[in-house]
Each structure stands twice: as C-alpha cells, then as structure tokens.
Amino acid sequence: MSDKYQQRRFDIYGYEKIDTEVLEAIPYEYPEKNTVVEYITEEFSSVCPWTGLPDTAKLTIRYIPHQKLVELKSLKYYLTSYRNVGILQEHAVNRILDDLVKLLEPKFMEVIGEFHERGGISTKVVARYEK
Amino acid sequence: MSDKYQQRRFDIYGYEKIDTEVLEAIPYEYPEKNTVVEYITEEFSSVCPWTGLPDTAKLTIRYIPHQKLVELKSLKYYLTSYRNVGILQEHAVNRILDDLVKLLEPKFMEVIGEFHERGGISTKVVARYEK
Amino acid sequence: MSDKYQQRRFDIYGYEKIDTEVLEAIPYEYPEKNTVVEYITEEFSSVCPWTGLPDTAKLTIRYIPHQKLVELKSLKYYLTSYRNVGILQEHAVNRILDDLVKLLEPKFMEVIGEFHERGGISTKVVARYEK
Amino acid sequence: MSDKYQQRRFDIYGYEKIDTEVLEAIPYEYPEKNTVVEYITEEFSSVCPWTGLPDTAKLTIRYIPHQKLVELKSLKYYLTSYRNVGILQEHAVNRILDDLVKLLEPKFMEVIGEFHERGGISTKVVARYEK
Amino acid sequence: MSDKYQQRRFDIYGYEKIDTEVLEAIPYEYPEKNTVVEYITEEFSSVCPWTGLPDTAKLTIRYIPHQKLVELKSLKYYLTSYRNVGILQEHAVNRILDDLVKLLEPKFMEVIGEFHERGGISTKVVARYEK
Amino acid sequence: MSDKYQQRRFDIYGYEKIDTEVLEAIPYEYPEKNTVVEYITEEFSSVCPWTGLPDTAKLTIRYIPHQKLVELKSLKYYLTSYRNVGILQEHAVNRILDDLVKLLEPKFMEVIGEFHERGGISTKVVARYEK
Amino acid sequence: MSDKYQQRRFDIYGYEKIDTEVLEAIPYEYPEKNTVVEYITEEFSSVCPWTGLPDTAKLTIRYIPHQKLVELKSLKYYLTSYRNVGILQEHAVNRILDDLVKLLEPKFMEVIGEFHERGGISTKVVARYEK
Amino acid sequence: MSDKYQQRRFDIYGYEKIDTEVLEAIPYEYPEKNTVVEYITEEFSSVCPWTGLPDTAKLTIRYIPHQKLVELKSLKYYLTSYRNVGILQEHAVNRILDDLVKLLEPKFMEVIGEFHERGGISTKVVARYEK
Amino acid sequence: MSDKYQQRRFDIYGYEKIDTEVLEAIPYEYPEKNTVVEYITEEFSSVCPWTGLPDTAKLTIRYIPHQKLVELKSLKYYLTSYRNVGILQEHAVNRILDDLVKLLEPKFMEVIGEFHERGGISTKVVARYEK
Amino acid sequence: MSDKYQQRRFDIYGYEKIDTEVLEAIPYEYPEKNTVVEYITEEFSSVCPWTGLPDTAKLTIRYIPHQKLVELKSLKYYLTSYRNVGILQEHAVNRILDDLVKLLEPKFMEVIGEFHERGGISTKVVARYEK
Ligand SMILES: [Ca+2]
Ligand SMILES: [Ca+2]
Ligand SMILES: [Ca+2]
Ligand SMILES: [Ca+2]
Ligand SMILES: [Ca+2]
Ligand SMILES: [Ca+2]
Ligand SMILES: [Ca+2]
Ligand SMILES: [Ca+2]
Ligand SMILES: [Ca+2]
Ligand SMILES: [Ca+2]
Ligand SMILES: [Ca+2]
Ligand SMILES: [Ca+2]
Ligand SMILES: [Ca+2]
Ligand SMILES: [Ca+2]
Ligand SMILES: [Ca+2]
Ligand SMILES: [Ca+2]
C-alpha cells in the first residue's frame, strides 16, 4: 500500500518561493506611543519538508510599531506564498519574524504559530524580537 | 497597488488534478446493520477559481456503509489533492459526494463543507445522497 | 441634555437605497440535488427608522438552490447597502428574503436575523419561503 | 438573628401593578408569511410573594405574528412593571403569555422563563398558545 | 492498605430515610394549559449501597402540571434526604419519579440524573411517566 | 529513519483478548418503564491493527434496559481489555454493541465511538440495535 | 465584473465628521481612589478609507478617572459618529484615546480595538496613555 | 409616544434606603493567614438616577479578612436594599467598598461591578482598598 | 410552614468526625525539584453549622512537595469525612490546609474552595502556606 | 466479586520498557533566539503501578531550545512506550523531563501532566528545569 502513496508525493517548493518582495510598509501616525498591534489568522499553511503534506496553523503577529505598519493585503500575499513551501514549523515562525522585523523595524515583535496536531501532537512556537 | 497583486496570481490547477484514483475501499464486516460512520477534518482546502487565493473548510463526511468503508489514508490523499484546484465551494462539496458514492455504494451519504469567511461572509454547504 | 442629541439625529435613508440591482446570480451545476447552502455574516447593519441609531445583526441566509447561486461579492454589496437605511428589524429580514427569492427562484429559502439587544432586549426574526 | 430579617421584609406589590396598559401594538407588513419573531432579555425580575426577595430570569418571547407586532419600548416598560410584584414564577410566565396573546392575536406564542437558582434549584417554565 | 479503608466504611442509610412526607403540593392556576415546568439542581447526592462513598449528580425534573405544583422548599428537603441513603443510580432516578408522580398527578413527567464519573465512566439515567 | 520505527512495532493482541467473560449483569427493578440509561467514558483505547499505535475515543453506551443492567465495574474491565487489541474503529464499536446486547437483552441499544483524529481526520461511529 | 463594484463605491466621510463636541464629562465623586472603569461595545464601526466597506470592532475603553467620568450617552453618540468615516484601524483607536484623554484628564487610559477579519486576518490594536 | 413613558417614571429611592445597618460581622478564626475570600452574585441591581430603569450587574467582593468575616445573609439583605435606589454605577461600587471596609477592617478589599449593556455599551468598575 | 422544616433539621457532626488519621504520605522521588502538584475535585461537601443543609464545592489542593506526596485514596477518604460535619466554608478550607501541611511538610501549599451559591451568592476561599 | 477482578490484574511493565533510545534530536537553526516551543498531546497514557488500570493525561512539553529540537515522530514513539508501564503520575512527569533535558540540553524546559480523575480527583503535575 505504501508504494501507492510514495508515488503521489506532492510538489514541495524551496525557500526561494517565500515572497518577501510583496511585503509593503505604510507610515504610522503615532510613532511616539507604545501601541500594540496584533494580526491573527487561522489559515496559515505550509508543507512538511519530507512528505509534502500540509501543516496548518493559527498565526499571531504582535508588535509595537515605530514608524511603519505592514500593509494588510501585502501581508496576506506574503503569508499565502508559504502554501507549498517545505519548511519545519519551528523555522517558519522564526523566518516570518525575521522578514517582518527587517521590513518594519518595530520596537518589539512576537510571532506565534499554533500548528494543528500531527500524530496526536500539536505544536506551538513563540519567537520574539526586542530592539 | 492592484497591479502588484495581479502579477502575483497563484497557480490554479484544473479539475483533472483531483485524484480519485488514490481512493481505496476496504470490506465492511457489518453490512446488515445501519451503522453511521462520520469523518471530520478541519483542514480541507481548495482555491478560488478566479483569484487562486485559498478557501479553507471544516469537512464532514457522514454515511451508512453497505459493504465498503473508505480506507482512511487514501481519503486523506484524495482530499489533499484539492489543495491547488480552482473550484467553487458549492461544487467542491458535491464533487466529493459523487466520488465517494461511486467508490462505496453506501446506503446513505452526506457531505458538509463549512468554509471560513470571505468578505465577512462564511458559507456552509450540505449535499446528500440516498439510495 | 436631550436637546443636544435631538439636534444630532443621523441621516436616515429610505428603502430606495436598498441596492437590489447589484445582486447577480451564477449557474448552479447540481440542480437535481437538494443541496442546502448557507451564508452567515455577523456584520449586517441598518438603522432605526425613528432615531437613526444603528441596529447590528448576525444574518443567516439558508436555501436549496434550483438553477442559480448568488454571486458572493454581489451579496456583500447588496447587504452593505442597508447600512444607512431606516427599516424595522422584522421588515428588513422579510425584504431580504423577498429580494433573494425573486433573484434565485430557489426550492426553499430561510433568512434569520439575530439583532443585538436594545434596551436590554435582543430580537431574532426567522422568515421562510417554500415553493 | 431571624428577627432582624423579619423586620426587614421588602415591600411586595400586588398584581394590579402589572402595567398591561403601557403595551402597544404596531402593524406588521407581512401577515401572510409564517415569520417567527423572538425577544430575549436576561434582566426580567419579580419578587417572591412570601419573602419579597427578588427572582431574576432570562425571558424569551417567541411568536408568529398575524397582523401586529409589539412595540419594543412598550414591552420593556411592561416587563419592568413586574419588578416589585409578588408572583410565583410559574404564574408570571403564564400571565405574560395571556397579556401578549390578548394584545397581538398571534398565530402562535411561547413564553419561556429561566429563573436563577433558589436553594440550589433553578426553574424553567415554558407556556404556549396556539390559535 | 485496604484493611484501613474497610474499617472506615461510612454509614449507609436504608430506603426508609427517604423523606416522602416532607413533600408538599400547591395549587396551580393554569391547569388547562400544557405548560412545561423544569427544576434543575447540580447538587443531588446519595451513596453507593456497597461502599458508602458519595454519588453526586445533576438532577432535572421536567413535568406538565395538571392541578398541582411541588412547593420548591419541600422539594429541596426531599432531595436532601437521599444524602446518606445507599441506592443504585438507576433506581434513585426511578424512585424520585414515582414519588413525584404520586404527589402531583401530572400530565407528563421526566426525571434525568447525570452522575459524575466513577472509574472513568459517568452515567445518565432518564425515566419517564405519561398519563 | 523509517527502519528504526519498523523495528519498534508494538505488540498487537488478537480479538481473543477481548474479555467478554468478565461482563456481569445485575437485576433491574423497573423493567416495565422505558428508562434510558447511558454510560460515557473519555478513555476508551484500542490499537491500530497495522501499526500497533493507540486509537483513543470517547465512548457512549445508551440503552433501554429490560430486566438487566450491566454491573459498572465489570463494564470497566471489559472495556479496558481492548487496550492492546488490534481492531478497526468501525469494527470495535459494532463488537461492543454485539457483546452487550447478548449480555443484557435490552429493548434498545446504541454504541457511539468518537475517535481522536489521525492524519487530521477524526472518526465517529454510531451502531444501533432495536428488538 | 469589477466595473460594477467600482461604480458603487460608498460615500466616505473625512475626519471632520468625528463629533468630539458631543462628548460630555460628569463629576466623579471618588477622585482619591484608583478605581478602574471600563466601557465595552461590540458595535463600533468605521469604513475603510480606500473602499468605503465597513470595518466593525469590539471596542474597550479602560481608565482610572481623576475628577471626571464620561457621560455614557455622549460616548455612544461620539462613537456612532465614526460610522461612515474613512480611517485606518490603527489610527481610529489612537484618535479615540486622544479625544477621551483631552476630555477626562484621567490618571491612566487604554483603548483596545478588536476588528473583525478582512482577507482572513483580524486585527487588534491597544493604545495606552499614562500621566 | 414619549409622553406615555414620561408619565410612567418609576419610583427612585434616595441613598438613605441603603441598609448599612443590616450588615453583620462574625469572628474569623485564622486572622494571621493571608486568606483571600470572594463573594460573587450575578443578581445585583439598582436603578438609573434619571430614568428609574434598572441596572443589573455581576458583583464580586474580594478581600483578605483580618479579624472579621461578613455574615452572608446580612450581605444579601444589604445588597438587596439597593434594588430601587437611584445611583450611578461607578458610585454604587465605591459605596459598597466603603461600607464593607468600615464593617470588616480587612487587610485588603476589592469590589468589582460588571453592569449589563445600556445603549450597546457595558460597564465594568473595579474599586480597591489597601490598608 | 417553617415549623415542618425546623423539625427536620439534619444531623450535624462536630469537628471530631474529620478523619485526619486516615491520611497517609508516600515518599517523593524528586525532592530537589520545585515540582507543582495539584489535586482537583468537584465533589467536596460539608454542611452548614446552623441548618445542616449541604455546602458543595470544587476543591483545589496545590503544593510543592518536599519529601512526601499524599496517597490519593487516603486523601479521598479524608475529604469524604467532612460530608456531615458542620463547618463554615472559610474555616473548612483553612482546616484542610493545616492538616495537609502537618502531614506533608511541603515547600508551599495552597487550598482553594469554590462553593456553590447560597441565596444567590457563591463563595471562593484561597488559603496559602509558605515555609 | 472482588476475586474475579483480582484474577484479572493486567500486565504491568517495569521502567526498563521506557524507550529513551528511540528519541532523536535535529539541529535548530535559531539558537541565539529565546524561542518557546510547545508540544501538546491529549493521549498520554501509563498504568497504575498497583492495579494496572490505565491513567490517561493531557501532556504539555514547553521548552526554549538551544541547539536541538526533538524530532516529532521519535517523541511520539517515546511517549507511546509508557503505555503499559506502571508508574506514579508525579514520577512519570519528572522522568519525561529528565529524559528530554538530557537529549536536548535546552535553556529551559517544563513538562505538565493533567491526569483524568480517579476516585473523583484529577491530578496536575508541573515539573521544571532551568539551566
Ligand atoms: Ca516538524
Ligand atoms: Ca484535534
Ligand atoms: Ca464562491
Ligand atoms: Ca424595532
Ligand atoms: Ca449583550
Ligand atoms: Ca416558587
Ligand atoms: Ca451503580
Ligand atoms: Ca468529572
Ligand atoms: Ca481505521
Ligand atoms: Ca487597515
Ligand atoms: Ca471569523
Ligand atoms: Ca451611568
Ligand atoms: Ca457561611
Ligand atoms: Ca448557579
Ligand atoms: Ca497516584
Ligand atoms: Ca473526566
């Protein structure tokens, strides 16, 4: 039986398909305040680097903006670009943090991925940046 | 700004990528009973046929088997094959019903798709087969 | 104190602002099946015909399509057109039912409005059409 | 100790304080449809006829209007008039049903009172009218 | 170790401690209506007839009164009288039904006991009377 | 990597380890009533017949006893005997139904197994017996 | 299809429609205490500055009053005045904070907006003022 | 229409009806420990000082007793005495704190009122005392 | 009516029925770690010292063991021994803390009792021990 | 009756069946960050060392990785190896912590076991490691 499934391995894209260039910042009008901004989606998805089977997660991006906000539609396209990329859950969360810190230069940022269970085990990853 | 996003339209596969051949039935030992069997996944996903953006859904498959059960791993691969297919939500649910009725010849089957909101509106589709 | 608020009565639009013309149907590929389709939004809003203060509701539209589905984006624009219209809650739900029955000629349709409380009382309205 | 509390018995009003006259009907524009209308409040209150201590309840009024709707503000004043009236929980629910049936002549009406617990026991009463 | 616990077997009262005499009915003013009345307590308790260890349950008493309601305080004392009585869960629920049917002569009555788990298994019992 | 896991296949017992003999009935005192009795455990467990990995389920046993109740401790030992038995989920639920119907000769019985997800898919099985 | 929707762009008001003048303070009788006061509404609404489509949010206003409380009805009219104003979510929350700090001169204030999802992403904004 | 409601203004009692004298303390046997004691009721009620319409709240009283506990029945009568008193929500919570601090001389006390929404806005007030 | 209930006062046991002797400690293998252990039961029960009516509570016992754990069955018998003892809720929680601290000599212990409502008021008590 | 159950004591494996060798680490690409990683399963199971009856638990493993992550499939096989091992709940949690700390040399690790109730008492154990 396993032969059948091995022939059917799904396409797995490499890291180069992560579309950091689509990301766009917009000016923030209250840079002197310590405002906390949070984006939440229940629909983040990438694939397992070994089997190509999807990993799905609730993703939370929390930050204190300095002079820039991320444009929401560009964020959606950026996150959607992970959809067929093979990447470990722990690494995906850290990569998103790094890309957004580079774009926004915030005072603080935290990215949280809560991945649906695999083999009866679910995984939560919390990566953090402080200036 | 919209130009940027139009250049980035994601690949959209046609219906021919729906992998009905991976589906496999196994014999059911209690054909004379009216047992109800239900499979539930919160991770079904296809894409919008116009934009290529993902649609995600909770999917419920409920049936009264006659002489066959669906093999669970083959069901997972079948459902995963919709991942990059462009298909309307109402049509995806009916297509899954048709494929599984053909495979299993059950006494009764119902497929329910509960799709996450788009534009503030979520969609639920219930398709039903009775012998 | 009440003088101040009476001077501030908000604009109240008439029924002619309900945009039935934006509604658009698309062909349904499974007319012979009794499939149940349901759209849910938690963001419906109209205004009280006397005070102009907003009424907000969770709206559920449930139907068995015959040959037509409503195009989802056109539904969103139609519902948004109630935003500044002065209309009683019980009448809004029936009006939506009538407009969609005329557009889709479904086998069955039910519209449910669950309005947030006013004066400590919340209101639910269920209007139904059967061929 | 009990002496102190017996001296403090609260005022208990009689049934004559139930303000049926404040109730007002408004015309309903869809008398031919079997629309279900429901009003819910979590703040109904009357008092125990023996001790004067408050009874509080969630109250649901569900009906199929014929030619009249109850005006919502008049309903609020009517319900508030029970606030210091001494009446058994089972009787209060039936009394509200009778008053509203007389006012509205509906096709169907049901009144449900879900009273908070007394002595560790909570009470639910469902009274029903059918034409 | 078990010796220690066997010496400590708690007192177990017999059925004669069930205080049916405390129960009291009061006249119901709406005998012609089919009103449903329900009493719910999360604090019912009796003991296991073999070990004397407590069984605790959520108890629901639902009935359509004819000419009598049970006085609520008398019901509380009646239910409390089971506290140290050794009785099987399935039998306790039926006994309560029988005692209340005799007292109230209702049109319908249902008693539901939902007992906390023992050995990882919880038990629900639904006993019913119809005239 | 898979070699390592294939060497570690867990012991899988056959159906002969299902301990039907431990089951014990006790007399029911209310055979003329149609009382519904329900046992619920969140801790049922068997193993996959191919991999030996555990399947865990919430199990509900609902029946209308005629002259016998199942003794609760014997039920616990019976259910625990599945712990290392390799059996398909759909078959386990039907087998439990058959064993208990033979023991208790009830008027009605229903066994429901709600199995935790495997590969993102959870399974519910409802098997039913009517005299 | 998009032409149709572009013709239907909704009216978008500018910031000058935000009605700060309706806001009214009332004296607070306990200025020496550090009392925390919180107002919560699930019905805040403004519109997207680019499309005119509504953004809806749960809004929480938490503060430690010094000598003034905001009059609740004036707060309702103030918040309702955002209903057709085009303003970014992050800016709306900061603007409300600024207007209320100017009015009330509190010891502390925090405004939290939890906006419904757009494109599958919901947004939370927490703005804070400390003396 | 408003005339009718203005004639029906409910009786509004003054602060002198708040029954501080019914409050009674009982000795606490563990004064040297920092034990936290909390009383919660979902049934607190007073009336709006301008309209006489009821305000209802969940009330939490949390304290670290020194040498006295409040007698629970006296607390119930004290809280019930607010039932027809006209008092602002923010002031009611502070008044309860002051009365109980005077009675009990605790090491710490906090009173929290969570009032049901009025005009779509609910209010929470947290008042605190520290020795 | 009250005479009837006064004749029926339930037996109330004194503090001497609290069975501290049944409590048993077992050695803990990880004394050098600061492990937190917590036992939770929803079935604690004692009686009111004045009326003999039952008080029921959720009880949480949280501690950092040093060299001893409490044997779980002995804890169950100890807690069950309160079942007919007349004791104030605040005192029961402190007494349990004192008995277990004496037995186990832990690094830290906290006992929390959350008692069901009486007269519409529920009570929570948190008693704490630190070495 | 107890004789029957004593003959049926289940097999209880010793600590030597805990399969620490199956555990496998994989390199972590972000060692300089303080990322928190958490694995959660609701299906952990071991057996009581005295009766052989199963103990089931929700298990949470939370850590800050330094240079290694645990490979998820090897973790699943490691946890499954406890399935028939007789071990006290408090000791199982500490043993898992020790095995994983040795494998991963993390900056911080916490293991939490929340065991289903036995005799009406559920147990939670939190063991912690800090470098
Ligand atoms: Ca992984
Ligand atoms: Ca799950
Ligand atoms: Ca669609
Ligand atoms: Ca209205
Ligand atoms: Ca509300
Ligand atoms: Ca009563
Ligand atoms: Ca039993
Ligand atoms: Ca439980
Ligand atoms: Ca299977
Ligand atoms: Ca935005
Ligand atoms: Ca949503
Ligand atoms: Ca106010
Ligand atoms: Ca007390
Ligand atoms: Ca309660
Ligand atoms: Ca143990
Ligand atoms: Ca449980």
Coordinates of N, CA and C in Angstrom, one line a residue, chain D residues 56-108:
Chain D
T56 N -34.9 36.5 39.6 CA -34.4 37.1 38.3 C -34.4 35.9 37.3
A57 N -34.7 36.3 36.0 CA -34.8 35.3 35.0 C -34.4 35.8 33.6
K58 N -34.0 34.9 32.8 CA -33.9 35.1 31.3 C -35.2 34.8 30.8
L59 N -35.8 35.7 30.0 CA -37.1 35.6 29.5 C -37.1 35.6 27.9
T60 N -37.7 34.6 27.3 CA -37.8 34.5 25.9 C -39.3 34.6 25.4
I61 N -39.6 35.5 24.5 CA -41.0 35.6 24.0 C -40.9 35.3 22.5
R62 N -41.5 34.2 22.0 CA -41.4 33.7 20.7 C -42.8 33.6 20.1
Y63 N -43.0 34.2 18.9 CA -44.4 34.2 18.3 C -44.3 34.3 16.8
I64 N -45.5 33.9 16.2 CA -45.7 34.1 14.8 C -46.8 35.2 14.7
P65 N -46.4 36.4 14.3 CA -47.3 37.5 14.3 C -48.3 37.3 13.2
H66 N -49.5 37.8 13.4 CA -50.5 37.8 12.4 C -50.5 39.2 11.8
Q67 N -51.2 40.1 12.4 CA -51.3 41.5 11.9 C -50.6 42.5 12.8
K68 N -50.1 42.1 13.9 CA -49.5 43.0 14.8 C -48.1 42.6 15.4
L69 N -47.3 43.6 15.6 CA -46.0 43.3 16.3 C -46.1 44.1 17.6
V70 N -45.4 43.7 18.7 CA -45.4 44.5 19.9 C -44.4 45.6 19.7
E71 N -44.7 46.8 20.1 CA -43.7 47.9 20.1 C -42.7 47.6 21.2
L72 N -41.4 47.6 20.8 CA -40.3 47.1 21.7 C -40.2 47.9 23.0
K73 N -40.3 49.2 22.9 CA -40.2 50.1 24.1 C -41.3 49.8 25.1
S74 N -42.5 49.6 24.6 CA -43.7 49.4 25.4 C -43.5 48.0 26.1
L75 N -42.9 47.0 25.4 CA -42.7 45.7 26.0 C -41.7 45.9 27.2
K76 N -40.7 46.7 27.0 CA -39.7 46.9 28.1 C -40.4 47.5 29.3
Y77 N -41.2 48.5 29.1 CA -41.9 49.1 30.3 C -42.9 48.1 30.9
Y78 N -43.6 47.3 30.1 CA -44.5 46.3 30.7 C -43.7 45.3 31.5
L79 N -42.6 44.8 31.0 CA -41.8 43.8 31.8 C -41.2 44.4 33.0
T80 N -40.8 45.7 32.9 CA -40.2 46.3 34.1 C -41.2 46.5 35.2
S81 N -42.5 46.6 34.9 CA -43.6 46.8 35.9 C -43.7 45.6 36.8
Y82 N -43.2 44.4 36.5 CA -43.2 43.3 37.4 C -42.2 43.4 38.5
R83 N -41.3 44.4 38.5 CA -40.1 44.4 39.3 C -40.4 44.2 40.8
N84 N -41.4 44.8 41.3 CA -41.7 44.7 42.8 C -43.0 43.9 43.0
V85 N -43.5 43.2 42.0 CA -44.8 42.5 42.2 C -44.4 41.1 42.7
G86 N -45.2 40.7 43.8 CA -45.1 39.3 44.3 C -45.9 38.3 43.5
I87 N -45.2 37.4 42.9 CA -45.9 36.4 42.0 C -45.0 35.2 41.8
L88 N -45.7 34.0 41.9 CA -45.0 32.8 41.7 C -44.4 32.7 40.3
Q89 N -43.2 32.1 40.1 CA -42.5 32.0 38.8 C -43.4 31.4 37.8
E90 N -44.1 30.3 38.1 CA -44.9 29.6 37.1 C -46.1 30.5 36.7
H91 N -46.6 31.3 37.6 CA -47.7 32.1 37.2 C -47.3 33.4 36.4
A92 N -46.1 33.9 36.7 CA -45.6 35.1 36.0 C -45.5 34.8 34.5
V93 N -45.0 33.6 34.2 CA -44.8 33.2 32.8 C -46.1 33.1 32.1
N94 N -47.1 32.5 32.7 CA -48.4 32.3 32.1 C -49.1 33.7 31.9
R95 N -49.0 34.5 32.9 CA -49.6 35.9 32.9 C -49.1 36.7 31.7
I96 N -47.7 36.7 31.5 CA -47.2 37.4 30.4 C -47.7 36.8 29.1
L97 N -47.8 35.5 28.9 CA -48.3 34.9 27.7 C -49.8 35.4 27.5
D98 N -50.6 35.4 28.5 CA -52.0 35.8 28.3 C -52.1 37.3 27.9
D99 N -51.3 38.2 28.6 CA -51.4 39.6 28.2 C -51.0 39.8 26.8
L100 N -49.9 39.2 26.3 CA -49.4 39.4 25.0 C -50.3 38.8 23.9
V101 N -50.9 37.6 24.2 CA -51.9 37.0 23.3 C -53.1 37.9 23.1
K102 N -53.6 38.5 24.2 CA -54.7 39.4 24.0 C -54.3 40.6 23.2
L103 N -53.2 41.2 23.4 CA -52.7 42.3 22.6 C -52.5 42.0 21.1
L104 N -51.8 40.9 20.8 CA -51.3 40.7 19.5 C -52.1 39.7 18.6
E105 N -53.0 38.9 19.2 CA -53.7 37.9 18.5 C -52.8 37.2 17.5
P106 N -51.7 36.6 18.0 CA -50.7 36.0 17.1 C -51.2 34.6 16.6
K107 N -50.6 34.0 15.6 CA -50.9 32.6 15.2 C -50.3 31.6 16.2
F108 N -49.3 32.0 16.9 CA -48.6 31.1 17.9 C -47.8 32.0 18.8

